[in-house]
PDB file of C-alpha atoms in Angstrom:
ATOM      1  CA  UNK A   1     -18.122   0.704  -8.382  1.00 47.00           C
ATOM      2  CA  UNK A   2     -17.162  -1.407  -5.525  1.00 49.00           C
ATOM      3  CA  UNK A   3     -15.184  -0.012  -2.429  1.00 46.00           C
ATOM      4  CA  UNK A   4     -12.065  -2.249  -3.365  1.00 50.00           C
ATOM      5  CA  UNK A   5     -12.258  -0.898  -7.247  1.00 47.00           C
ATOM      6  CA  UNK A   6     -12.301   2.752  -5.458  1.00 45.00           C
ATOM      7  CA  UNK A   7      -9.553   1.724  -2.691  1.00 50.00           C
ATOM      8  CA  UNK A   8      -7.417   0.458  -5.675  1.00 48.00           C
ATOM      9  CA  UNK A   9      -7.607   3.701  -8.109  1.00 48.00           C
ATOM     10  CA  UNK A  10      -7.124   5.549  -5.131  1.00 47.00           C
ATOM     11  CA  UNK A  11      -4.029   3.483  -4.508  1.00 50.00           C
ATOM     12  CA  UNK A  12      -2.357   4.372  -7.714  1.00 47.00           C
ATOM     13  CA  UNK A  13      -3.681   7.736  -8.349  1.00 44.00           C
ATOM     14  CA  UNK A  14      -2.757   9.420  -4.902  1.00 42.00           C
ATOM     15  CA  UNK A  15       0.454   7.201  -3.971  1.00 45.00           C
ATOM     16  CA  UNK A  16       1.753  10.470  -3.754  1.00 37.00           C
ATOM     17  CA  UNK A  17      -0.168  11.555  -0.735  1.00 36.00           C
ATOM     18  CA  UNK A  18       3.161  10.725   1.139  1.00 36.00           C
ATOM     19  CA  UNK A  19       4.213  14.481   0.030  1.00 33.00           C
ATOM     20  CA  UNK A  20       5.267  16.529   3.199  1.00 32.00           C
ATOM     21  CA  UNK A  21       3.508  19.605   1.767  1.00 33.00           C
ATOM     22  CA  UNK A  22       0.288  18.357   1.301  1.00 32.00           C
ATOM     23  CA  UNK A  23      -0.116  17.448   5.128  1.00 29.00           C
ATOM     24  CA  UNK A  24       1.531  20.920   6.247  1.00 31.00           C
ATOM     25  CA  UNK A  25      -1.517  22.629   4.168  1.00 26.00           C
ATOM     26  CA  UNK A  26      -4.226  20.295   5.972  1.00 28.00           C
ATOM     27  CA  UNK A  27      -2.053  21.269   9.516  1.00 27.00           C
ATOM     28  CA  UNK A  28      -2.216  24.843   9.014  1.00 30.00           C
ATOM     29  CA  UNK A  29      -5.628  25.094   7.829  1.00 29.00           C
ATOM     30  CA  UNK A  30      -7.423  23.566  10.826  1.00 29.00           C
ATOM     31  CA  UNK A  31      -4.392  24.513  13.507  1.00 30.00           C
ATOM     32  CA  UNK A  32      -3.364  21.652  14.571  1.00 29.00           C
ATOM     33  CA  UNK A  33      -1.096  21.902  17.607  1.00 32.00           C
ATOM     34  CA  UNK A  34       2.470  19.279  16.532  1.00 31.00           C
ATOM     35  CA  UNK A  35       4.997  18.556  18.538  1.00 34.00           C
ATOM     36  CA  UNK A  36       8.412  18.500  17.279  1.00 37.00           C
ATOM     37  CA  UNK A  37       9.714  14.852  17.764  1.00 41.00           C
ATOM     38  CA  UNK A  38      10.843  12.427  14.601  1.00 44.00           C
ATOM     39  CA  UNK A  39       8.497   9.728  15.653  1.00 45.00           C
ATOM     40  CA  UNK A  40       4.793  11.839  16.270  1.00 48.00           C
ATOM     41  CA  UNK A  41       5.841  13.754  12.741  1.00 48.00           C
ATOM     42  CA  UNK A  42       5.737  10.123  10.980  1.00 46.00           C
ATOM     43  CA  UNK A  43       2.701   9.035  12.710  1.00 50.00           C
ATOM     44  CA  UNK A  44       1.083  12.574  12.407  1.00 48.00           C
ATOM     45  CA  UNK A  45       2.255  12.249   8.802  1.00 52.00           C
ATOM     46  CA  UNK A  46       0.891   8.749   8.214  1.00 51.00           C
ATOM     47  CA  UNK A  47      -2.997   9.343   9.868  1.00 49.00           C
ATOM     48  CA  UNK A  48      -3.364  12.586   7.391  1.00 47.00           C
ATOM     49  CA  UNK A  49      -1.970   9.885   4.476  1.00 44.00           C
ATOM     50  CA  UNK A  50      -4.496   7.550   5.339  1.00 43.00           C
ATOM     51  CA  UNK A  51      -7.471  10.218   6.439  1.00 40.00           C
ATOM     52  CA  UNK A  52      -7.239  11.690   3.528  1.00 36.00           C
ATOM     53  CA  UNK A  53      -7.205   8.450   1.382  1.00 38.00           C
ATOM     54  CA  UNK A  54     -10.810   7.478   3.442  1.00 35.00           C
ATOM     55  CA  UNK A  55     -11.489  11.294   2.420  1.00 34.00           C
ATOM     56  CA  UNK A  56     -11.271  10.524  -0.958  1.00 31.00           C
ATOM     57  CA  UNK A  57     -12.980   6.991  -0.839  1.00 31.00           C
ATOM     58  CA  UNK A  58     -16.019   8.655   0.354  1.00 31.00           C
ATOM     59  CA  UNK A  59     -16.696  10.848  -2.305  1.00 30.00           C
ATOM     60  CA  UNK A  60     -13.936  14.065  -2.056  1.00 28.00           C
ATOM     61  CA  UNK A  61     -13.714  15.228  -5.513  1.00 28.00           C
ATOM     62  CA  UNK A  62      -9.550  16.546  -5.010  1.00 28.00           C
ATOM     63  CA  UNK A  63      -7.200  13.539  -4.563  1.00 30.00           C
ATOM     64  CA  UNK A  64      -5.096  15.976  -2.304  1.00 30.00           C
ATOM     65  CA  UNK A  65      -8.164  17.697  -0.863  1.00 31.00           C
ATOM     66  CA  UNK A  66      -7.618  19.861   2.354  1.00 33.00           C
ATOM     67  CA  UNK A  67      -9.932  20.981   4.464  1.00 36.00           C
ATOM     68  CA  UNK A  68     -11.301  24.326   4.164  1.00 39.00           C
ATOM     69  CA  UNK A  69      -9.413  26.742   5.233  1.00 41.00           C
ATOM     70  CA  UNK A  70     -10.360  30.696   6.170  1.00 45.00           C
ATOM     71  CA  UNK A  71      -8.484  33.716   4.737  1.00 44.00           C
ATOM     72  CA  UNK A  72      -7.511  34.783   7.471  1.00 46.00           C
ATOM     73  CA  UNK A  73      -5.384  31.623   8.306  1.00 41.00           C
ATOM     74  CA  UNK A  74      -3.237  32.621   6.304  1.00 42.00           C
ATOM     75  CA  UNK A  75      -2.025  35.504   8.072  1.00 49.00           C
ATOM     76  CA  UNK A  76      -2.824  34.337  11.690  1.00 49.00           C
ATOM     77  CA  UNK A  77       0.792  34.069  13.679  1.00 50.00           C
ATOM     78  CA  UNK A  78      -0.982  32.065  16.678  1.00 54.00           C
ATOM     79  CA  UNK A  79      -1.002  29.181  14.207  1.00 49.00           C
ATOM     80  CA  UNK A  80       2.413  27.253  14.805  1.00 49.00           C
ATOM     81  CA  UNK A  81       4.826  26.333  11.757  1.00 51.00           C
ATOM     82  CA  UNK A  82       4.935  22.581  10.893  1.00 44.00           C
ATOM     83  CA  UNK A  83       8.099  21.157  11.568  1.00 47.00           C
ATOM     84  CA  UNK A  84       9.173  19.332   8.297  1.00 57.00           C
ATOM     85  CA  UNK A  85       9.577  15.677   7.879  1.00 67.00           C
ATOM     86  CA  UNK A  86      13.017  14.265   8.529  1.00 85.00           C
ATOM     87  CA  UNK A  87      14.429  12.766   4.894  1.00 92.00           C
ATOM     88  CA  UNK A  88      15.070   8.884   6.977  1.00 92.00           C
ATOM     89  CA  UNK A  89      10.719   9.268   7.608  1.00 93.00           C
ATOM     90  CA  UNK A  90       9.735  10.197   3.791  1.00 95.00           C
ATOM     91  CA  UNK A  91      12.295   7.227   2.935  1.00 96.00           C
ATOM     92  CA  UNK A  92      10.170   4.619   5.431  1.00 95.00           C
ATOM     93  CA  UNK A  93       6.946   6.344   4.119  1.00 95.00           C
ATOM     94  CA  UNK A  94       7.786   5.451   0.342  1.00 97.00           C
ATOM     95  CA  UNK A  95       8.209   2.006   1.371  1.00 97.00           C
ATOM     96  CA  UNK A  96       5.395   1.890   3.599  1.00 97.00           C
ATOM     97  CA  UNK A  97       3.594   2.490  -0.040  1.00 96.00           C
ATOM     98  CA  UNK A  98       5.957   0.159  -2.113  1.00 97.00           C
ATOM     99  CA  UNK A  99       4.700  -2.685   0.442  1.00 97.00           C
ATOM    100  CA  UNK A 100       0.951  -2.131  -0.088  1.00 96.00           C
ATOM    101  CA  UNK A 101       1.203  -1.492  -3.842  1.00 96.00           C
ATOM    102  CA  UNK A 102       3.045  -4.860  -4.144  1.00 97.00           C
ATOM    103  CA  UNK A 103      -0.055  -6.491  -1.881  1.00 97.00           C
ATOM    104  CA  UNK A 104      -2.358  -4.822  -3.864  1.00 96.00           C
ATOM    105  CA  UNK A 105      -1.064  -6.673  -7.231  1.00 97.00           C
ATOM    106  CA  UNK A 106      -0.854  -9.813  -5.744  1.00 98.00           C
ATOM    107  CA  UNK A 107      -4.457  -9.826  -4.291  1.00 97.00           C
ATOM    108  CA  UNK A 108      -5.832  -9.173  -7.901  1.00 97.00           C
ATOM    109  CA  UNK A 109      -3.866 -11.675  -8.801  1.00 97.00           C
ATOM    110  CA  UNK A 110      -4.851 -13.776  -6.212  1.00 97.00           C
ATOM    111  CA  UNK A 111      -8.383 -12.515  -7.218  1.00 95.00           C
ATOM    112  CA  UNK A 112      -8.576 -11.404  -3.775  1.00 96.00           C
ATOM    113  CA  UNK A 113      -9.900  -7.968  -4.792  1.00 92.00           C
ATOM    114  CA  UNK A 114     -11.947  -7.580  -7.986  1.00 91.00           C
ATOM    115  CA  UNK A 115     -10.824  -4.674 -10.020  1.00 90.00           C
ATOM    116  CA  UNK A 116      -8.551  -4.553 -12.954  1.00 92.00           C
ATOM    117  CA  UNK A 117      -5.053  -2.540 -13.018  1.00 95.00           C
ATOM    118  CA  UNK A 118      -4.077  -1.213 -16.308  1.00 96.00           C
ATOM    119  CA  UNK A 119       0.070  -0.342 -16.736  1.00 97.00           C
ATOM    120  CA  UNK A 120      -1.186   3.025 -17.429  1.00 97.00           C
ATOM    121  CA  UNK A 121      -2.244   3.656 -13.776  1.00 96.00           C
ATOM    122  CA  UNK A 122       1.166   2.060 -12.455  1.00 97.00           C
ATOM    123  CA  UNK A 123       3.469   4.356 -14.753  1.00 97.00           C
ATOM    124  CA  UNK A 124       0.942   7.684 -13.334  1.00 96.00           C
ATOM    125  CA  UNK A 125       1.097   6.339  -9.868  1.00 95.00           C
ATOM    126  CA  UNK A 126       4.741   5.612 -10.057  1.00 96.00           C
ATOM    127  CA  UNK A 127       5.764   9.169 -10.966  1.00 95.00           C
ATOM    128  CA  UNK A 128       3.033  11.129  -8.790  1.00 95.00           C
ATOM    129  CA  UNK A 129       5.250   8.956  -6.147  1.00 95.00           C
ATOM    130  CA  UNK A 130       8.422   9.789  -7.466  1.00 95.00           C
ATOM    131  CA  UNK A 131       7.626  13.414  -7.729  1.00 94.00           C
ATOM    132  CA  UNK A 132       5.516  14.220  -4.498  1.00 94.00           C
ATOM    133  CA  UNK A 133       7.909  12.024  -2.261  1.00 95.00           C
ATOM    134  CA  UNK A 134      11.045  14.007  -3.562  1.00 96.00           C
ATOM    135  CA  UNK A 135      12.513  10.412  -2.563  1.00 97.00           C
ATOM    136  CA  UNK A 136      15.501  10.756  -4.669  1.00 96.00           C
ATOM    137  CA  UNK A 137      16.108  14.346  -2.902  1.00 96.00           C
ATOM    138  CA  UNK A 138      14.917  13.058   0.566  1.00 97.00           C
ATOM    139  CA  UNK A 139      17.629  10.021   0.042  1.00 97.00           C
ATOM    140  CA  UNK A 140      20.655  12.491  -1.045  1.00 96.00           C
ATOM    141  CA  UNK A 141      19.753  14.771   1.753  1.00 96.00           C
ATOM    142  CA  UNK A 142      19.990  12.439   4.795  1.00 96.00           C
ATOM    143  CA  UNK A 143      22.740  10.659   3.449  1.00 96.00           C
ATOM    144  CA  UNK A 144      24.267  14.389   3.136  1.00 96.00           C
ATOM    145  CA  UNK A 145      23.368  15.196   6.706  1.00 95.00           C
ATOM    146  CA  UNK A 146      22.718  12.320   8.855  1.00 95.00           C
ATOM    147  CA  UNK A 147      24.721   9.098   7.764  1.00 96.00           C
ATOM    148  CA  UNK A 148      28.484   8.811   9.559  1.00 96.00           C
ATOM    149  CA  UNK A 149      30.718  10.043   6.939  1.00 95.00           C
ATOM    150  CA  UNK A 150      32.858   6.872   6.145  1.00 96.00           C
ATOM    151  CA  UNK A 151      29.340   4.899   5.240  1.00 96.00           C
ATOM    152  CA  UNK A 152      28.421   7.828   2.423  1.00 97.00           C
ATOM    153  CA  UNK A 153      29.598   6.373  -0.667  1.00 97.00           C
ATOM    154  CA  UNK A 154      28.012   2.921   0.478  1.00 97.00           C
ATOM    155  CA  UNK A 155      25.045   4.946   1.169  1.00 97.00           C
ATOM    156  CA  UNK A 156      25.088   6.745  -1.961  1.00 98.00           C
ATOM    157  CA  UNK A 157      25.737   3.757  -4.095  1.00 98.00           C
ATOM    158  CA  UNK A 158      22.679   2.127  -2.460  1.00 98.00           C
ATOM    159  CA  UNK A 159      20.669   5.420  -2.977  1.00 98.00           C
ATOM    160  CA  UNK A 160      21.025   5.027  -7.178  1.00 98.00           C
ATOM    161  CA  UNK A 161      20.158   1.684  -7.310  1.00 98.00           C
ATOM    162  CA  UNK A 162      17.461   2.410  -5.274  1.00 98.00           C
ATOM    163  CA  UNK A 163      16.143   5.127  -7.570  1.00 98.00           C
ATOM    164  CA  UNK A 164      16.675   2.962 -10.554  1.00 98.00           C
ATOM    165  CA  UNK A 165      14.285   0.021  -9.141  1.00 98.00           C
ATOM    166  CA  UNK A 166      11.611   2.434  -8.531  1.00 97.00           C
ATOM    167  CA  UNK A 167      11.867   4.155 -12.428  1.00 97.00           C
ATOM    168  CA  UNK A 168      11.597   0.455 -13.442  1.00 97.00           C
ATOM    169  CA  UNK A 169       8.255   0.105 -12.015  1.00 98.00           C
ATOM    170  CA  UNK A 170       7.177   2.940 -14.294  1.00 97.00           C
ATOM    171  CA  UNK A 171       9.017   1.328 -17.534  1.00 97.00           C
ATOM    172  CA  UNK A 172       8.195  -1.979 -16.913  1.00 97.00           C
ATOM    173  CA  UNK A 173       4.931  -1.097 -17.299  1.00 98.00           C
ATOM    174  CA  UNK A 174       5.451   1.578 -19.964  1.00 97.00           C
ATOM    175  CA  UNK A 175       6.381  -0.549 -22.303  1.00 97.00           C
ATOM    176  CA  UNK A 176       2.637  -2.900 -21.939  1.00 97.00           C
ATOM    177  CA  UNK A 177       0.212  -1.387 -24.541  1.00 95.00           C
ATOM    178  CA  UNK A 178      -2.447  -3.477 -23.356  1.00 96.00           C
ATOM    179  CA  UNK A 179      -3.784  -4.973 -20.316  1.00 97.00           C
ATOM    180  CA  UNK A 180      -1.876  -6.694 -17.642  1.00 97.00           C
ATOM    181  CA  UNK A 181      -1.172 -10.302 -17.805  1.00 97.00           C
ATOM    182  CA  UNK A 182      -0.492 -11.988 -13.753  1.00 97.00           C
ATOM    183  CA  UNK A 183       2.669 -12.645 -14.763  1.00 98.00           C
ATOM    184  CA  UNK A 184       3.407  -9.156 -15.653  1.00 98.00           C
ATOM    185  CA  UNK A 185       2.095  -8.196 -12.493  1.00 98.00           C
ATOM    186  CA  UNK A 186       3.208 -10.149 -10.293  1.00 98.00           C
ATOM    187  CA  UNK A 187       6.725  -8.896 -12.781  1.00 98.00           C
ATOM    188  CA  UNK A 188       5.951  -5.347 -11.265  1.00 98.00           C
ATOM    189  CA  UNK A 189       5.177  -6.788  -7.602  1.00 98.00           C
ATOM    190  CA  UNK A 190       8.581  -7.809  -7.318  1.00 98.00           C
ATOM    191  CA  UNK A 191      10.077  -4.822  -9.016  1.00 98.00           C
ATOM    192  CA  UNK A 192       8.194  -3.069  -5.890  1.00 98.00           C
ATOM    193  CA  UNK A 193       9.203  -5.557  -3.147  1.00 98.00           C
ATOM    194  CA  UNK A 194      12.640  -4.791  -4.124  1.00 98.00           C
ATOM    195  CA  UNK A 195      12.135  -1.141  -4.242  1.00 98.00           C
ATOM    196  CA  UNK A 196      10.689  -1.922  -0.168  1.00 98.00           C
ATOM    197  CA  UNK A 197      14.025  -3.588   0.710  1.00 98.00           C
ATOM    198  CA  UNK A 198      16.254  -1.529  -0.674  1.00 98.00           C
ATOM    199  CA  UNK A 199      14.911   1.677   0.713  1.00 98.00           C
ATOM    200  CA  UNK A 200      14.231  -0.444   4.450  1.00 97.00           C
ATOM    201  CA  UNK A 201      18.079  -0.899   3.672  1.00 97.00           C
ATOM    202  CA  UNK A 202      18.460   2.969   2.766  1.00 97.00           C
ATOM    203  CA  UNK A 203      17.378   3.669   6.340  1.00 96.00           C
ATOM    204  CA  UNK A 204      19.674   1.179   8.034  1.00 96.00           C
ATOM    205  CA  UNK A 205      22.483   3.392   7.241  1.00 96.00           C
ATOM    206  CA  UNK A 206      20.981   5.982   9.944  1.00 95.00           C
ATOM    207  CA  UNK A 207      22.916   6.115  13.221  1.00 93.00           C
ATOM    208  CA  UNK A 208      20.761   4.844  16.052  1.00 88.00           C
ATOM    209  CA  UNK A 209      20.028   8.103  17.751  1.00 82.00           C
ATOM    210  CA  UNK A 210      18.752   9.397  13.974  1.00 74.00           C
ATOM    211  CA  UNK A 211      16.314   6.614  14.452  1.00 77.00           C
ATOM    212  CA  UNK A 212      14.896   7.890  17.739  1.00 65.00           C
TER     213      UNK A 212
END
């Protein structure tokens, strides 16, 4: 198997690795010192994302694997809490993914990369992303808590069509018993550079300062 093949079942198997708990495990097991700020969570957040992937490209046999942790971690108070993930962050970290799965389909296309995607591993990927990400939850909670109150519905509005590009991913390719043609995936690759815009648009709605 060839390091793209691995990169690309990776890709669609652990899409998920966005989820917020996953890196708070890997924090608290080695006792990693985090500050508090929006931006060093997202970038903290992203290097575990992509550390783990490499993780798993070299051989880990857990998609999700943490390191090793010692009992007594567990109950250790000098280890600090993780601060969690602000809801605008998870929603700029599920598009960060919706960008390179939509690459990713166009470079076998392309035949950039040699490997072959079935639907099957789309419509898995698709929901591990849907369900790890809490994006749907993540969306209604910093609309909820962060957007100015007159741009809500807007917001809200934006937030279900939102959702309902991303389920189309995973029923667009439902619905192929067999293997991809390109023009189904490159079908799917737009269905996921939509998905990218519309949540980049999600996050727009943010006031300036919930940027910072």
């Amino acid at each position: 198997m060839t390091l793209n093949t691995m990169k690309l079942r990776l890709l669609f198997l652990t899409g998920a690795l966005v989820s917020t708990s996953a890196f708070q495990f890997s924090t608290k097991s080695v006792g990693v010192q985090v500050q508090s700020t929006a931006t060093e969570n997202y970038e903290l957040g992203r290097r575990r994302w992509m550390a783990t992937s490499f993780a798993v490209i070299a051989g880990s046999a857990s998609l999700v694997a943490a390191p090793t942790a010692n009992a007594n971690d567990y109950d250790n108070p000098e280890i600090p809490d993780v601060p969690e993930e602000r809801s605008g962050l998870v929603v700029l970290r599920v598009a960060e993914v919706c960008n390179f799965q939509e690459k990713i389909l166009r470079a076998v296309v392309a035949k950039d990369i040699d490997t072959v995607v079935s639907p099957q591993q789309i419509v898995f990927g698709t929901q591990l992303l849907l369900r790890n990400s809490n994006i749907a939850g993540n969306m209604k909670l910093m609309i909820e808590t962060e957007v100015d109150k007159e741009k809500r519905k807007e917001a809200a509005t934006s937030a279900a069509i939102t959702m309902n590009t991303i389920q189309s991913v995973s029923t667009t390719s439902a619905k192929i018993q067999r293997p991809f043609t390109n023009d189904e995936m490159l079908e799917v690759a737009d269905l996921y550079r939509v998905a990218r815009v519309q949540l980049n648009n999600i996050y727009e709605y943010l006031p300036q300062e919930g940027k910072d």
